[in-house]
GROMACS .gro file of C-alpha atoms in nm:
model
  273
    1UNK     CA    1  -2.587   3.658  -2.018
    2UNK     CA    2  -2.475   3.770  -2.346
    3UNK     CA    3  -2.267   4.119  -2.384
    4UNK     CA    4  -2.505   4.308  -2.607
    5UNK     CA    5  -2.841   4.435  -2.501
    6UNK     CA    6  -3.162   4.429  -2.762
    7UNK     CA    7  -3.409   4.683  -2.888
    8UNK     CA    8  -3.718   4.752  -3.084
    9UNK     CA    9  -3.819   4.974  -3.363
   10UNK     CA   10  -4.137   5.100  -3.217
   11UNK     CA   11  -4.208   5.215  -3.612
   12UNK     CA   12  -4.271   4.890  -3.694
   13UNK     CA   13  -4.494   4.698  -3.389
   14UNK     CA   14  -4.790   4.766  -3.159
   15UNK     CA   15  -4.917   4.932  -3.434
   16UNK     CA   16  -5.318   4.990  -3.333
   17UNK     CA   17  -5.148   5.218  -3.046
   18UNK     CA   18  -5.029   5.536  -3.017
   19UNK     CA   19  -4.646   5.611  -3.035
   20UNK     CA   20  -4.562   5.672  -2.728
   21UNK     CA   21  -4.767   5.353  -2.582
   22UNK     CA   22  -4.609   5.134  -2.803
   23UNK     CA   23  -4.279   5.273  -2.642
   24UNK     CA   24  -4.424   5.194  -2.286
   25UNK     CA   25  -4.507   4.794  -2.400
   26UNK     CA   26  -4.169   4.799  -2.562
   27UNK     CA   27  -3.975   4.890  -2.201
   28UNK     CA   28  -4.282   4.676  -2.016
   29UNK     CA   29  -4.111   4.369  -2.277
   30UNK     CA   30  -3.782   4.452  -2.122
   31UNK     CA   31  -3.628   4.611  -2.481
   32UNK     CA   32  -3.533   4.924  -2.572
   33UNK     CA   33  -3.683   5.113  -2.795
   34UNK     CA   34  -3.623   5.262  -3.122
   35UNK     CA   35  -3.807   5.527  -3.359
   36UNK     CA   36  -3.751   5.702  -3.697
   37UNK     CA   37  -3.808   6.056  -3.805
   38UNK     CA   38  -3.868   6.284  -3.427
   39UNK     CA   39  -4.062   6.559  -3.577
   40UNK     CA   40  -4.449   6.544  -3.523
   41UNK     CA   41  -4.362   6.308  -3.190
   42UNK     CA   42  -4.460   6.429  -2.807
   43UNK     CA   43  -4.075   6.449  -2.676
   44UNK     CA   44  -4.189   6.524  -2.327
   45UNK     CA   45  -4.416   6.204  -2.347
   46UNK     CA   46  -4.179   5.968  -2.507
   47UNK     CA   47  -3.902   6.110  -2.178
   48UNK     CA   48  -4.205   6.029  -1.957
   49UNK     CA   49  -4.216   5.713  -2.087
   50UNK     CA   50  -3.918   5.600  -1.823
   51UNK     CA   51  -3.797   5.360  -2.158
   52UNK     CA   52  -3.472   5.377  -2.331
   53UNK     CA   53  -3.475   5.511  -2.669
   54UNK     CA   54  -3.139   5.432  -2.802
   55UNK     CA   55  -3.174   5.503  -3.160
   56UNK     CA   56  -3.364   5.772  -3.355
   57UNK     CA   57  -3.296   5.903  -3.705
   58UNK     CA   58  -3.068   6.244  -3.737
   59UNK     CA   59  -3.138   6.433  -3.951
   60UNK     CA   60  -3.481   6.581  -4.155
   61UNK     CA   61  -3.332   6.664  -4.495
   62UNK     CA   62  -3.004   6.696  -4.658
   63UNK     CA   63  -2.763   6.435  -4.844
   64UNK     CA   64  -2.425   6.324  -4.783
   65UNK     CA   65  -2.281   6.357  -5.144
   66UNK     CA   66  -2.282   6.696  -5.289
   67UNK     CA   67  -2.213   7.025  -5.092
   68UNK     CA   68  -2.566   7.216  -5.082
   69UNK     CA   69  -2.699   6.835  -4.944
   70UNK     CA   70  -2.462   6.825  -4.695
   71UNK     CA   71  -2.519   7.173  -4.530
   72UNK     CA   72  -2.852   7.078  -4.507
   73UNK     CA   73  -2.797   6.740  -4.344
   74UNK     CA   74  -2.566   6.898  -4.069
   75UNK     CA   75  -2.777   7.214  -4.053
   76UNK     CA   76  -3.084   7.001  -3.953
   77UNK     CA   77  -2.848   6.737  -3.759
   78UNK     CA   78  -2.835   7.042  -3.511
   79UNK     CA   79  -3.200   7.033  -3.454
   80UNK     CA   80  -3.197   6.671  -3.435
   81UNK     CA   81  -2.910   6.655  -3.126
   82UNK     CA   82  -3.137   6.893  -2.967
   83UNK     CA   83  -3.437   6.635  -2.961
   84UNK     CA   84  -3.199   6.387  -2.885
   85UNK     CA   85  -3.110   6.611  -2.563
   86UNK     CA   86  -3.447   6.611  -2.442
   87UNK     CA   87  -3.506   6.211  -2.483
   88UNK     CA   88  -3.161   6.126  -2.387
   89UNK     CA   89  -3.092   5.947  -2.698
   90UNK     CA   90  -2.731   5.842  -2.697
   91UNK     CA   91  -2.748   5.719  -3.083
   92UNK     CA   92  -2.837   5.933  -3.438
   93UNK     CA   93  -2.921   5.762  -3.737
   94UNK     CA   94  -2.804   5.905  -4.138
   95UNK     CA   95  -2.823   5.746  -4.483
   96UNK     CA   96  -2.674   5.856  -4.788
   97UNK     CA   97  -2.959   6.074  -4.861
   98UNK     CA   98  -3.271   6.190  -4.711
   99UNK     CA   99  -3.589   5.918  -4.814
  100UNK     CA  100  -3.933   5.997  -4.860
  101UNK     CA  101  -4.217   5.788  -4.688
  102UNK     CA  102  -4.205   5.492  -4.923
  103UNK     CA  103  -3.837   5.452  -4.825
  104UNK     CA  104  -3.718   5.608  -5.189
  105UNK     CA  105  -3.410   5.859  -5.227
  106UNK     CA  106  -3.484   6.217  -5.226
  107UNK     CA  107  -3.164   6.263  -5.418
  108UNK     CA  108  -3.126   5.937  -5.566
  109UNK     CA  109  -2.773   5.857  -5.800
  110UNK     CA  110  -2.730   5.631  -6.050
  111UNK     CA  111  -2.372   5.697  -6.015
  112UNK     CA  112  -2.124   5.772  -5.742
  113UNK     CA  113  -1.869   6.008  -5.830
  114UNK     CA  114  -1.500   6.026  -5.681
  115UNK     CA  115  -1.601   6.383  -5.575
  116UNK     CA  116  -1.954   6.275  -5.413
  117UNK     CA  117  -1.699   6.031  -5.178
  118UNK     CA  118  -1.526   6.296  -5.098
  119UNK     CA  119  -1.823   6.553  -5.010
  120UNK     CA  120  -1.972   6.254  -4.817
  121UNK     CA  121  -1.645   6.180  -4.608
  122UNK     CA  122  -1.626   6.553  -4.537
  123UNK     CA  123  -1.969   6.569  -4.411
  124UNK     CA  124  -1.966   6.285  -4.212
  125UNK     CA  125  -1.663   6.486  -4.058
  126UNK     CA  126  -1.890   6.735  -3.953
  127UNK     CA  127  -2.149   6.513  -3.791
  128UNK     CA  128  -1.844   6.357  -3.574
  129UNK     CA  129  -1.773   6.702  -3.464
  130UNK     CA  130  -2.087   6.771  -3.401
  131UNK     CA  131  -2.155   6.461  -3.247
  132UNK     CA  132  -1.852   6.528  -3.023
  133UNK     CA  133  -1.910   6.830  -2.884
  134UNK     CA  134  -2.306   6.694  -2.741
  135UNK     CA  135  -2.169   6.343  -2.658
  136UNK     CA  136  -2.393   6.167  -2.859
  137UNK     CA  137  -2.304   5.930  -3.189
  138UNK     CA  138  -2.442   5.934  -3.506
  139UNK     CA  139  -2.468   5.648  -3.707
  140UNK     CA  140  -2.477   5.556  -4.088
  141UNK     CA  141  -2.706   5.289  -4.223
  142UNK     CA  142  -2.622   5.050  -4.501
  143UNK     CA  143  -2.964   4.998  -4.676
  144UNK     CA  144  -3.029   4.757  -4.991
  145UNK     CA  145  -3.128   4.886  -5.362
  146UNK     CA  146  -3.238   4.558  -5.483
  147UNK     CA  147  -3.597   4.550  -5.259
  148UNK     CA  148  -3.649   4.883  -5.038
  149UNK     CA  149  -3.412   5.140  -5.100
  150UNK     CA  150  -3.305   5.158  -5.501
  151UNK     CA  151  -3.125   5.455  -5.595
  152UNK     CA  152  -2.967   5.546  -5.247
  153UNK     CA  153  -2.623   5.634  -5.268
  154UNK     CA  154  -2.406   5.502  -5.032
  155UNK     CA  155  -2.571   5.218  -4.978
  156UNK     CA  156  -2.373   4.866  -4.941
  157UNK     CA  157  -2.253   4.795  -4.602
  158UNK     CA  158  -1.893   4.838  -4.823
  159UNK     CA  159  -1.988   5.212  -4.873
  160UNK     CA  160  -2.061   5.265  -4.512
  161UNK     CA  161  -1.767   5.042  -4.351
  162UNK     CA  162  -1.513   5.256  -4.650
  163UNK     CA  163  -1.701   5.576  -4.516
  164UNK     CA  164  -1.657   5.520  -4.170
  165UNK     CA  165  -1.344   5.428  -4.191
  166UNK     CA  166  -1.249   5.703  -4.361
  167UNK     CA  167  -1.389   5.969  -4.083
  168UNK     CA  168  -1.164   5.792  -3.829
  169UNK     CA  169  -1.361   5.944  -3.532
  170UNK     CA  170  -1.533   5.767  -3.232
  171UNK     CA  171  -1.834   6.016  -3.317
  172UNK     CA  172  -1.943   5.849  -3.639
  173UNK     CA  173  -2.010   5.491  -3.641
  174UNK     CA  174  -2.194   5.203  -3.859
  175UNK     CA  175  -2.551   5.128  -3.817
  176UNK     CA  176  -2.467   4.734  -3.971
  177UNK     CA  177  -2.859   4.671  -4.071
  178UNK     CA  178  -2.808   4.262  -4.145
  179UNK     CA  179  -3.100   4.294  -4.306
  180UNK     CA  180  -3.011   4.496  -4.577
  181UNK     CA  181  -2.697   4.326  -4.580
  182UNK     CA  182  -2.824   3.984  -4.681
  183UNK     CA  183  -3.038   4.149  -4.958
  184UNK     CA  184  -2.700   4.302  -5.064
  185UNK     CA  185  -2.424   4.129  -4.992
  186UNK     CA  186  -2.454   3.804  -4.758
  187UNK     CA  187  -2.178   3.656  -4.566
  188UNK     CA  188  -2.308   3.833  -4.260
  189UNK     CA  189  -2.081   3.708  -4.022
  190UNK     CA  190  -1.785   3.787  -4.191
  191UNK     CA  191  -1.933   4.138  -4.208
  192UNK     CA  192  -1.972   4.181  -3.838
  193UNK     CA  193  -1.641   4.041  -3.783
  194UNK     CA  194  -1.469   4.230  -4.052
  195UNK     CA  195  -1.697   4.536  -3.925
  196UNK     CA  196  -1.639   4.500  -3.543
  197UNK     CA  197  -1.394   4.790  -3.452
  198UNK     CA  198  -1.674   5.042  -3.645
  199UNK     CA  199  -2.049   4.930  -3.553
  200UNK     CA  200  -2.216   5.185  -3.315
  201UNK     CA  201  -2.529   4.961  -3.355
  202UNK     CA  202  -2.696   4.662  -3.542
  203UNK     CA  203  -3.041   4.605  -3.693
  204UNK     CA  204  -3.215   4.299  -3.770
  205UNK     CA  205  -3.474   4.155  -4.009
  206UNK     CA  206  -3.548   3.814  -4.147
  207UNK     CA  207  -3.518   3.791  -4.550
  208UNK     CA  208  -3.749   3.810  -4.747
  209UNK     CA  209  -4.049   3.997  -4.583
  210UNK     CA  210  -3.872   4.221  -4.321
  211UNK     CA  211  -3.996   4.044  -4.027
  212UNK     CA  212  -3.903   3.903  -3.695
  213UNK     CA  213  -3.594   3.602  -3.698
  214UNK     CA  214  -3.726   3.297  -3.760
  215UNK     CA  215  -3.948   3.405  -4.030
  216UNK     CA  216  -3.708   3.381  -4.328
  217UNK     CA  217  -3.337   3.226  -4.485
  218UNK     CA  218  -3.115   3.392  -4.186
  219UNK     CA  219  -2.971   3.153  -3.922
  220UNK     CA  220  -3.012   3.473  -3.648
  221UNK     CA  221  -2.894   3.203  -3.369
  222UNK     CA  222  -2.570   3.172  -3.547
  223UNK     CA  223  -2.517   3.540  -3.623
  224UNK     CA  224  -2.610   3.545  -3.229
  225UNK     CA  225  -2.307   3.319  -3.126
  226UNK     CA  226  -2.068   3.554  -3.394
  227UNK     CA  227  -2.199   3.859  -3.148
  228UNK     CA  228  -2.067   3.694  -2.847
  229UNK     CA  229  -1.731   3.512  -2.991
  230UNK     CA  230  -1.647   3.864  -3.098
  231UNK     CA  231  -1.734   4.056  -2.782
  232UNK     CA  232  -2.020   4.254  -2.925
  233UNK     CA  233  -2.149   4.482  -2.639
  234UNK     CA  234  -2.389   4.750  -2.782
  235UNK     CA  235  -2.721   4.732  -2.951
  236UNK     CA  236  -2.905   4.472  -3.119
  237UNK     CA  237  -3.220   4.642  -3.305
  238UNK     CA  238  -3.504   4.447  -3.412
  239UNK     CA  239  -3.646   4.656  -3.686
  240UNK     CA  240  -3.898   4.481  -3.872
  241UNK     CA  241  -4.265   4.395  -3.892
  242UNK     CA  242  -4.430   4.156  -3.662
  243UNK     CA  243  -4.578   3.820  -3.881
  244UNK     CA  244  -4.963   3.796  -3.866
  245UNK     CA  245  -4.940   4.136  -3.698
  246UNK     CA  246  -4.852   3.954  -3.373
  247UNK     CA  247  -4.633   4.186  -3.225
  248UNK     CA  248  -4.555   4.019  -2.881
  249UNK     CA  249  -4.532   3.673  -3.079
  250UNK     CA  250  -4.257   3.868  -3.299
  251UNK     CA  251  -4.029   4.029  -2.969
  252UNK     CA  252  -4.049   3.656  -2.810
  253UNK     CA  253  -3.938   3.539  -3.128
  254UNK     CA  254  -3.644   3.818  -3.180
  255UNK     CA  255  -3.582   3.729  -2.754
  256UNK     CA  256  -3.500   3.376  -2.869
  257UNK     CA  257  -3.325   3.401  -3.135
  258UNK     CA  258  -3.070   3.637  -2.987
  259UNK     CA  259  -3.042   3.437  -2.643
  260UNK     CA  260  -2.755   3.159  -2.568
  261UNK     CA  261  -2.893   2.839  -2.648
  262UNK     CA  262  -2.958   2.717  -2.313
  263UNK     CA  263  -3.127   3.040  -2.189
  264UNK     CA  264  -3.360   3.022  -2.517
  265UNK     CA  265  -3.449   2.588  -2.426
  266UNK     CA  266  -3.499   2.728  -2.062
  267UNK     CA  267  -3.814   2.994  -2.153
  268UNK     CA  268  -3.940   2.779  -2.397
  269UNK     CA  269  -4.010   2.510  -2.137
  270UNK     CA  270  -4.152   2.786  -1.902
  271UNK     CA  271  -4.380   2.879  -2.193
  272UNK     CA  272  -4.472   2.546  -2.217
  273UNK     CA  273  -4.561   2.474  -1.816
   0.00000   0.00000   0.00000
């Protein structure tokens, strides 16, 4: 059995159900189970769920570059680590700035400054502390400005490995998204190698289309074998739409591409039988 233990963005599949039953077929899959934005979600229903939510975004406004941006992002950070108490979510999810519901920057930037990297670094600090004291992580997401996400600051898995790195603190990690990566930068397993020591958490996503491996360019099998030569033991996110809107095809799919070789041959013959 590989090291690291897979999940689902539950934003992203089942969708003709509510939230909190797409959560239940999630755990029923044997994943864990992601989600985005907590506000206007049932928290007591998604605990009753019994399933594992091990991601959830942090925050509900704010950016990490300038000063007033940053109060707000750690102000509402607060409010997010108390949601996170009540679903037991160990993991919190920022981005360089807050985005809107098409996935655009609320405070985009054409340019990063010197003093926006510090601001950011110093805010970041604040999460960690914050993060310390509940016991819970927050993460920050590379995201790509060629396809989803143009504008955000912050954004190349550079920004957020320089950024981390810079915090020093157990609290803050990366969220490595290798789908955003390949939009931006490629070489993904160099990245996770290079990013190892820092990723609280990966997400996945074939290129182009955002969907399920298998569905695009990226080799996930290979990226799979990287995971495992380099002792990867945390979270492996599939967040990404489900082709033909089969969502049970797509988490078979995501299974296989992130099991050893022989365990993938060995349910694919039992699929067959």
């Amino acid at each position: 059995m590989s090291g690291f233990r897979l999940a689902v963005c539950a934003e992203m599949v089942f969708l003709d159900l509510p939230f909190a039953e797409r959560v239940r077929r999630i755990g029923a899959l044997g994943f864990e189970a992601e989600m985005w934005g907590w506000a206007g979600k049932d928290l007591e229903e998604l605990a009753d769920t019994g399933v594992t939510i091990s991601s959830m975004t942090g925050y509900l406004r704010g950016s990490l570059g300038d000063p007033d941006g940053g109060d707000e992002l750690v102000r509402t950070a607060r409010l997010s680590l108390e949601a996170a108490e009540r679903i037991d979510c160990p993991r919190l999810n920022v981005h360089g700035t807050g985005l809107d519901e098409r996935g655009l920057p609320v405070a985009p930037a054409a340019v990063v400054t010197p003093g926006m990297w510090l601001t950011a670094a110093r805010t970041l600090g604040r999460l960690a502390e914050l993060g310390e004291r509940a016991g819970r992580v927050f993460t920050l997401e590379n995201l790509n400005t060629a396809v989803d996400h143009p504008g955000t600051p912050f954004a190349r898995a550079a920004d957020t490995i320089a950024l981390v790195e810079a915090v020093g603190s157990p609290y803050v990690r990366l969220n490595l998204d290798l789908y955003h990566a390949q939009i931006g930068e490629g070489n993904l397993i160099g990245l996770v190698e290079r990013a190892r020591p820092l990723i609280g958490e990966i997400q996945v996503a074939d290129v182009p289309g955002r969907q399920e491996p298998g569905t695009g360019e990226i080799h996930y099998p290979a990226v799979a074998d990287a995971l495992r030569r380099i002792e990867y033991d945390g979270v492996v996110g599939l967040e990404g739409w489900a082709s033909d809107g089969d969502s049970e095809r797509a988490l078979e799919r995501f299974r296989q591409a992130f099991s050893p070789a022989g365990e993938a041959e060995s349910k694919a013959e039992e699929a067959e039988t």
